[in-house]
């Protein structure tokens, strides 16, 4: 007999925690945190350099961290030689580009193993529902 799960915070939370545990183990092997990986990926998707202020705004909004915490992530990556930070730009170094590419490849494999065999229609529906829930939660946070 199959069990039907209704979309709620508990189901979302359990899925998120399980996925985060697997993801964080992968990132730990690479020697970086999720926040650091997020920076490397964000900069890479902007051609290898990104406006520093825009990146800090993206990090605070996406990761739900404050400005000093976001700046600390940039400093950690700079200290590790993975990014160069100026007042205007954050740029991935060669080491940062290589690490990001390797981590992205492993995360892509992980994503495929977790979601790849699920029907595209169900994935699209789940994506729309979770995007709506996320927007609503962000609105609650913004109103507080």
CSV table of C-alpha atoms in Angstrom, one decimal, residues 3 8-10 18-19 26 34 37 42 51 62 65 67-68 73 80-82 95 97 103 107 112 118 126 132 137:
chain,number,residue,atom,x,y,z
A,3,UNK,CA,1.4,6.3,1.4
A,8,UNK,CA,3.2,20.7,4.2
A,9,UNK,CA,6.1,22.1,6.2
A,10,UNK,CA,7.1,18.7,7.7
A,18,UNK,CA,17.9,14.9,3.7
A,19,UNK,CA,19.1,16.8,0.6
A,26,UNK,CA,29.8,16.5,-0.9
A,34,UNK,CA,27.2,25.8,1.0
A,37,UNK,CA,29.7,27.2,-3.1
A,42,UNK,CA,26.9,32.9,-8.6
A,51,UNK,CA,29.4,43.3,-9.1
A,62,UNK,CA,18.8,34.0,-1.3
A,65,UNK,CA,21.8,36.0,6.0
A,67,UNK,CA,25.3,41.8,5.1
A,68,UNK,CA,28.2,41.2,7.5
A,73,UNK,CA,31.8,34.5,3.1
A,80,UNK,CA,41.4,30.6,0.6
A,81,UNK,CA,42.6,32.1,-2.8
A,82,UNK,CA,39.3,31.1,-4.5
A,95,UNK,CA,41.5,27.8,-8.4
A,97,UNK,CA,36.8,28.3,-11.3
A,103,UNK,CA,31.6,20.7,-7.4
A,107,UNK,CA,26.1,18.3,-7.7
A,112,UNK,CA,20.2,13.5,-11.5
A,118,UNK,CA,10.8,11.6,-11.7
A,126,UNK,CA,6.5,20.6,-7.4
A,132,UNK,CA,4.9,29.9,-4.4
A,137,UNK,CA,7.5,32.8,3.3
